[in-house]
Short mmCIF file of C-alpha atoms in Angstrom, two decimals:
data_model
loop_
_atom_site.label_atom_id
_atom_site.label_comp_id
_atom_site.label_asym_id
_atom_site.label_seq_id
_atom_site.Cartn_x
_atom_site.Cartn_y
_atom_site.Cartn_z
CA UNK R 7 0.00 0.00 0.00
CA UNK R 8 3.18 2.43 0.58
CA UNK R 9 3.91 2.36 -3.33
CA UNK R 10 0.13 3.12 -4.02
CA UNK R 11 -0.03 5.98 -1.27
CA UNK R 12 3.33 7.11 -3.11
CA UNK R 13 1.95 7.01 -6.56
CA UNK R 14 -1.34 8.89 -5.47
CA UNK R 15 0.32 11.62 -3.36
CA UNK R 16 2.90 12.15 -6.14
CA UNK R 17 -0.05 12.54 -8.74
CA UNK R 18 -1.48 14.89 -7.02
CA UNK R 19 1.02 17.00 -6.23
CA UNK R 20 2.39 17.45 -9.87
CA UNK R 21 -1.01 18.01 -10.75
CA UNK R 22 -1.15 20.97 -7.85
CA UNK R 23 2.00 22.24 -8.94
CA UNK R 24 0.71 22.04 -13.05
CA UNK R 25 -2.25 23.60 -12.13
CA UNK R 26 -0.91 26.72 -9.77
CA UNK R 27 1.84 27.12 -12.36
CA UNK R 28 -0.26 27.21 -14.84
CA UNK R 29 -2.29 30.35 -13.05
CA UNK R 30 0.50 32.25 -12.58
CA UNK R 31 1.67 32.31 -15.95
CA UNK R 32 -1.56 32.77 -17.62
CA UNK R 33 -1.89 36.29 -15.38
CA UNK R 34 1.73 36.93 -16.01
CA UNK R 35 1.59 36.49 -20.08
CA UNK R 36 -2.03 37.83 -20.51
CA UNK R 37 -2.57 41.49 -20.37
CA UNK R 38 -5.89 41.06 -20.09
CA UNK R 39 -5.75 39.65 -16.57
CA UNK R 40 -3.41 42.26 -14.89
CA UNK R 41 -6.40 43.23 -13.02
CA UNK R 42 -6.21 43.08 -9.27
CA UNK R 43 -8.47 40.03 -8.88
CA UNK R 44 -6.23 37.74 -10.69
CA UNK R 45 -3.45 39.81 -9.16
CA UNK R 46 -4.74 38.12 -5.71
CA UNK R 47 -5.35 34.68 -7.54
CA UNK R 48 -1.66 34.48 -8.52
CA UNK R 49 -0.66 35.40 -5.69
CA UNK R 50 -2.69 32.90 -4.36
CA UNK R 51 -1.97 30.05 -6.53
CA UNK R 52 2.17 31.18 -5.49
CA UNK R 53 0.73 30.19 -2.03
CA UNK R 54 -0.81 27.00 -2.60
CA UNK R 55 2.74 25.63 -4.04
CA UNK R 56 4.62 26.39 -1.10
CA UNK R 57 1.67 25.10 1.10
CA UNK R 58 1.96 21.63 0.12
CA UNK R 59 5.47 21.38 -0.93
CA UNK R 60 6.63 22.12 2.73
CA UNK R 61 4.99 18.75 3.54
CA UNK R 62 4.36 16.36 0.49
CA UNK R 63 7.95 16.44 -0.22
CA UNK R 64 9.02 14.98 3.37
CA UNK R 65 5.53 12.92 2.94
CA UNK R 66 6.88 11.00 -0.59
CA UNK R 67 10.08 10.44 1.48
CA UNK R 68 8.53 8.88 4.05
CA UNK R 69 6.39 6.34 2.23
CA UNK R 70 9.83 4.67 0.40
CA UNK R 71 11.83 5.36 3.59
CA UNK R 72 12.09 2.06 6.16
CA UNK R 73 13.38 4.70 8.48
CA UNK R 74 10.57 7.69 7.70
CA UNK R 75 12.19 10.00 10.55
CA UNK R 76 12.74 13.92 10.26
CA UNK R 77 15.11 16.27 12.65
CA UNK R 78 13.83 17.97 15.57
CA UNK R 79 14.56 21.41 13.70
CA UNK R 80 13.24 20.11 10.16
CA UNK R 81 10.27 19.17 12.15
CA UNK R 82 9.73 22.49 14.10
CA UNK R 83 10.04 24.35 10.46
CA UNK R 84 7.87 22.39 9.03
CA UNK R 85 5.30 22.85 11.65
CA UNK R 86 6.05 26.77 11.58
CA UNK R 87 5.55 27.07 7.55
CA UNK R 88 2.61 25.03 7.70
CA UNK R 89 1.11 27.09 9.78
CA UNK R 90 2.00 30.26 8.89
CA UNK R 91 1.01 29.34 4.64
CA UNK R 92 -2.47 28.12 6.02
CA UNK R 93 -2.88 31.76 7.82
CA UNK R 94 -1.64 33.63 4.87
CA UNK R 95 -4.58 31.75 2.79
CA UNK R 96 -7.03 32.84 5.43
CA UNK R 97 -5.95 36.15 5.02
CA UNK R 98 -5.78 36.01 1.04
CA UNK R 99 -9.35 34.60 0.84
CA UNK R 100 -10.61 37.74 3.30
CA UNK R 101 -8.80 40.29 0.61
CA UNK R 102 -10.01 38.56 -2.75
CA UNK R 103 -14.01 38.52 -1.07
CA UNK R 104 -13.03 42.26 -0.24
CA UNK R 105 -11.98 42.77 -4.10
CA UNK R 106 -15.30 40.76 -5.16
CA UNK R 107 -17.73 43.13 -2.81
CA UNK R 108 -16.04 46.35 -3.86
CA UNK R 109 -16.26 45.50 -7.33
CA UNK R 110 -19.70 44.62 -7.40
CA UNK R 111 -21.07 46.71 -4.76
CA UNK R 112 -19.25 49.50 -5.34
CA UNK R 113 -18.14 49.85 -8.98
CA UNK R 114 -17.68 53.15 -9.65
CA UNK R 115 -15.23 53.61 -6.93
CA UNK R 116 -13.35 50.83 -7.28
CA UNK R 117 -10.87 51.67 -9.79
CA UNK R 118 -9.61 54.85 -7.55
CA UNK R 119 -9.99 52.62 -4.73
CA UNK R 120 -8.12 49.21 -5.80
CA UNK R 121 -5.20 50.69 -7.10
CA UNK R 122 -1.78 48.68 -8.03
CA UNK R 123 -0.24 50.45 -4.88
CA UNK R 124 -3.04 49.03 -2.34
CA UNK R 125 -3.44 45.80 -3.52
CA UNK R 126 0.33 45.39 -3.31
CA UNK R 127 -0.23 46.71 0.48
CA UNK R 128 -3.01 43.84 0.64
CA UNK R 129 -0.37 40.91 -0.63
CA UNK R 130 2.04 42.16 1.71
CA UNK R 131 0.12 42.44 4.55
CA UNK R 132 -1.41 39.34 4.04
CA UNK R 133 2.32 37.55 4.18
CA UNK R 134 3.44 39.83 6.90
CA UNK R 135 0.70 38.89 9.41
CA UNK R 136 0.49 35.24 8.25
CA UNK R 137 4.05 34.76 9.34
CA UNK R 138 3.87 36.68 12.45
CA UNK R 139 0.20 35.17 13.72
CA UNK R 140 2.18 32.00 15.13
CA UNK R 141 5.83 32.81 15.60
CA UNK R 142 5.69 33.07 18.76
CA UNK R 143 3.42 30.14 20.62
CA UNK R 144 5.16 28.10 18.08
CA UNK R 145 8.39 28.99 19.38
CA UNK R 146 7.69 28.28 22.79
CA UNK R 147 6.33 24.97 22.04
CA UNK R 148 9.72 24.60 20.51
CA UNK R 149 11.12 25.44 23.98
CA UNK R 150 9.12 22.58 25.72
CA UNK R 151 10.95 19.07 26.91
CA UNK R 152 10.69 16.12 24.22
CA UNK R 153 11.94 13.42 26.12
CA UNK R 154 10.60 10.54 23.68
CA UNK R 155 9.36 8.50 22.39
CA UNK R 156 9.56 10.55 19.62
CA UNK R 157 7.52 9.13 17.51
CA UNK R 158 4.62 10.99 15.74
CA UNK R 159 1.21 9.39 15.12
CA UNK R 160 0.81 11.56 11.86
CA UNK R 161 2.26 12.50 8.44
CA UNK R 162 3.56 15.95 9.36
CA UNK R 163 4.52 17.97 12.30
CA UNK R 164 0.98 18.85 13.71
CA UNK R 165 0.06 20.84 16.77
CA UNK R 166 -1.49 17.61 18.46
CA UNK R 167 0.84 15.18 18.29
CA UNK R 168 3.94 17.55 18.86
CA UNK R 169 2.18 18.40 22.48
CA UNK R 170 1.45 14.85 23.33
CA UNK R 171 5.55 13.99 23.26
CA UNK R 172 6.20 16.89 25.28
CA UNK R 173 7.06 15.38 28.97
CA UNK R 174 6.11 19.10 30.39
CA UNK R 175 2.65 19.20 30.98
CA UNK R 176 1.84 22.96 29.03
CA UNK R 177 -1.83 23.57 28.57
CA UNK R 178 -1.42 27.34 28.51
CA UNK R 179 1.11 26.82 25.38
CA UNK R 180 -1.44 24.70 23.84
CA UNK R 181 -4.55 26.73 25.14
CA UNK R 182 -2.90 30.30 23.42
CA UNK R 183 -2.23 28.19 20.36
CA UNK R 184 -5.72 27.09 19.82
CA UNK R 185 -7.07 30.06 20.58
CA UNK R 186 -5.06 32.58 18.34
CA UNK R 187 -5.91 29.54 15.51
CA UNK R 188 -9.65 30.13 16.42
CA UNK R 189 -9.81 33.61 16.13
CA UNK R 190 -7.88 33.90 13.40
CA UNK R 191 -10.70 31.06 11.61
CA UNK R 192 -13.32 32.68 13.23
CA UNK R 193 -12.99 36.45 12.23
CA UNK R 194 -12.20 35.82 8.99
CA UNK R 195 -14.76 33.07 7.74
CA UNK R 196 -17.04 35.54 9.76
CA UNK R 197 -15.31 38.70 7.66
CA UNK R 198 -15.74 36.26 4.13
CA UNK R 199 -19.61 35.42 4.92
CA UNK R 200 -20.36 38.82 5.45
CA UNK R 201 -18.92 40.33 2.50
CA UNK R 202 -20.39 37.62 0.25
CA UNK R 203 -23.77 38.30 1.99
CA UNK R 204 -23.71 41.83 0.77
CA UNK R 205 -22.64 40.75 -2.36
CA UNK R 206 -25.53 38.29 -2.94
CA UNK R 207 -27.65 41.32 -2.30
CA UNK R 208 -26.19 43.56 -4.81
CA UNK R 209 -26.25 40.87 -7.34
CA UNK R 210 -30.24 40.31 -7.02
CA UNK R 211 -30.43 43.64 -7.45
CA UNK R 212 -28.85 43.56 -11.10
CA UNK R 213 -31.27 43.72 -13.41
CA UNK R 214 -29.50 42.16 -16.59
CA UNK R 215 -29.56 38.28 -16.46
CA UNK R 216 -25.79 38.27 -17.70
CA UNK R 217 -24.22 40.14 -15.53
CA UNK R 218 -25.76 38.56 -12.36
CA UNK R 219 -24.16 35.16 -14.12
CA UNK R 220 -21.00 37.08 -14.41
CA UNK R 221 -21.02 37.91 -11.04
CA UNK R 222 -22.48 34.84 -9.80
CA UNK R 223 -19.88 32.51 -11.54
CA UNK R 224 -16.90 34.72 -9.97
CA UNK R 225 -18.10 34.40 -6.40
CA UNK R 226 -19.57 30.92 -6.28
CA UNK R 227 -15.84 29.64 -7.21
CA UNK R 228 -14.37 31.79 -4.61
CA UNK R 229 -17.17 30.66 -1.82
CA UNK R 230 -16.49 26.71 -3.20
CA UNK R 231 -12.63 27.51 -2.59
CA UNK R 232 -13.60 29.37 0.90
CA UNK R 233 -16.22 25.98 2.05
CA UNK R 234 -13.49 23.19 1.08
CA UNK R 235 -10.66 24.64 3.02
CA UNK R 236 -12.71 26.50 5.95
CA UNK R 237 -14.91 23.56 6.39
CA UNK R 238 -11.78 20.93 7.09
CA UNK R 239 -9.84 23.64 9.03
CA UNK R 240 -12.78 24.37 11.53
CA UNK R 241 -13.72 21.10 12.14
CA UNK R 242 -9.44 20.57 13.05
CA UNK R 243 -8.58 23.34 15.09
CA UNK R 244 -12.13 25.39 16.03
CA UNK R 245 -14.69 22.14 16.87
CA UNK R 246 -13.67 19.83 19.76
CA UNK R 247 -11.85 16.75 18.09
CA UNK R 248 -10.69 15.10 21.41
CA UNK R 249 -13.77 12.27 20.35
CA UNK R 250 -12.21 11.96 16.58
CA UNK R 251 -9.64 9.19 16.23
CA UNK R 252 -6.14 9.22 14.69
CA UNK R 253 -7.33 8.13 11.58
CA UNK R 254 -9.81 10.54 11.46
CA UNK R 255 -7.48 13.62 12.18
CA UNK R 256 -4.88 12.41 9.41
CA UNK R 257 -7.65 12.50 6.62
CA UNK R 258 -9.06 15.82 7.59
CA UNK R 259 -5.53 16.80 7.77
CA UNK R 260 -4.85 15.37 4.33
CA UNK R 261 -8.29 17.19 3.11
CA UNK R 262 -7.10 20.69 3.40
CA UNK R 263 -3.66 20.21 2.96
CA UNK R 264 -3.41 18.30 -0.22
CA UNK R 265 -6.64 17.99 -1.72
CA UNK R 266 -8.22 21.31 -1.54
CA UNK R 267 -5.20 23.13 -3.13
CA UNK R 268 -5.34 20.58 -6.03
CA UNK R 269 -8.73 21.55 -6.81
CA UNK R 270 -8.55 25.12 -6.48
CA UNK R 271 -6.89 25.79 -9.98
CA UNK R 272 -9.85 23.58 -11.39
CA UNK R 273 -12.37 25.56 -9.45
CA UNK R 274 -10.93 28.64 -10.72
CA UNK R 275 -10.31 28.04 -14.55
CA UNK R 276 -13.43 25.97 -15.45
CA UNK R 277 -15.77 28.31 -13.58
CA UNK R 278 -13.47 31.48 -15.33
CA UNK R 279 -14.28 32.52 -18.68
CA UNK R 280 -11.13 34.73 -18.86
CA UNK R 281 -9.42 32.37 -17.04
CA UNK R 282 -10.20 29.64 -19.82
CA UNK R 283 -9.32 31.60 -22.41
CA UNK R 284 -5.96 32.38 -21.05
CA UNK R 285 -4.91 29.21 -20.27
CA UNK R 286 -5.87 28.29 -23.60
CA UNK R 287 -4.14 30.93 -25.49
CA UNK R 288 -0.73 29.69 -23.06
CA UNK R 289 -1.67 26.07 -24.74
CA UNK R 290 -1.77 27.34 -28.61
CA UNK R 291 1.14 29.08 -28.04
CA UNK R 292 3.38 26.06 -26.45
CA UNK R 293 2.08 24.14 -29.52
CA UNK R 294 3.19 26.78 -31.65
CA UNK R 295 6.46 26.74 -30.54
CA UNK R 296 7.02 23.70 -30.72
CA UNK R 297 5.73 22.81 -33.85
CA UNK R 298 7.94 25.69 -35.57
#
């Protein structure tokens, strides 16, 4: 089962790493999409690489490895980038349903007010703030006695199973950890829902069919995005999952960490017109080039 694991993992990875790729260059290339939407989506999509390749890598390792162990440091950076990537996305998916309500609630002013110089502000505090929002309980965790066995009862370096090797009882540690996680989910799916609510009611309000299907087919693939990786993450670190087994915790785990960013680039080009039509001109081109 360890070469089928390793053949299914690997799939989808290169197929996350195809996809996100493929986003970037599509927004880079095409003039059409230096807007600051797909300005966020790129961004984005640069995310979701480094998201999974700071654990699928060490995963694939693991699954050919008789040995399948990782350093203490490798282990703590692992757990810190984890982390930190799946705050930045909670952050990114806040400013791109900010860019959706301002653009369709308020389109007149959003060209004066979603200028290149603010949305760079946006990306920037988005990675600032998702790197700082667990620095520090991280590093005292860090700090705590491992006195072994070390062995962890999961694929990657995980809040829960790093505190259950610690021989320090810490629960304040633990208890600040889950709580800056929860607010962190919290205000933000709370900050999302809102600004989607608002924009459902502007879009009813638009009285030509096609451009409440415009605006419809932009924000349901940004609300699918937000209810695949929100509704794993809550039910991880917001819901009590002292009741849910091992098993159980590894394949949520596994949902939102390798699964979900797979299917965002699928999410976001088939429901996309312009999207499509990018990544299609990227295709004709490749072909042309090579053919010549």
């Amino acid at each position: 089962m360890q070469i089928v694991f390793f053949s299914v993992i690997l799939l989808v990875y290169i197929l996350t790493l195809t996809g996100n790729m493929a986003i970037i260059c599509a927004v880079r290339w095409d003039h059409r999409l230096h807007t600051p939407m797909y300005m966020f989506l790129a961004n984005f999509s640069f995310l979701e690489i480094w998201y999974v390749t700071c654990t699928v890598p060490n995963m694939l390792v693991n699954f050919l490895s008789k040995t399948k162990t990782i350093s203490f440091s490798g282990c703590f950076i692992q757990f810190y980038f984890f982390f930190s990537l799946g705050t930045t996305e909670c952050f990114f998916l806040c400013v791109m349903a900010y860019d959706r309500y301002l653009a369709i609630c308020h389109p007149l002013h959003y060209p004066s007010i979603m200028t290149g110089q603010f949305c760079a502000i946006l990306v920037s505090l988005c990675w600032l703030t998702g790197f700082l929002g667990h620095s520090i309980p991280i590093f005292f965790i860090s700090q705590l006695p491992f006195c072994g066995p070390n062995i962890i009862d999961h694929f990657l370096c995980d809040v829960d199973p790093l505190m259950a090797l610690s021989c320090a009882s810490s629960p304040i540690i633990e208890h600040v950890f889950h709580s800056v996680s929860s607010l962190i989910i919290i205000l933000t799916i709370l900050y999302i829902l809102g600004s989607y609510t608002l924009v459902l009611r502007a879009v009813l309000k638009v009285p030509s069919s096609a451009g409440r299907q415009k605006a419809f087919s932009t924000c349901g693939s940004h609300l699918v995005v937000v209810s695949l990786f929100y509704g794993t993450i809550m039910v991880m670190y917001v819901s009590p999952t002292s009741g849910n087994s091992v098993a159980m915790h590894k394949i949520i785990t596994l949902t939102y960490s390798v699964v979900t960013p797979v299917l965002n680039p699928l999410i976001y080009s088939l429901r996309n017109r312009d999207m499509k039509f990018a990544l299609h001109q990227i295709l004709c081109g490749m072909r042309i080039i090579q053919t010549s």
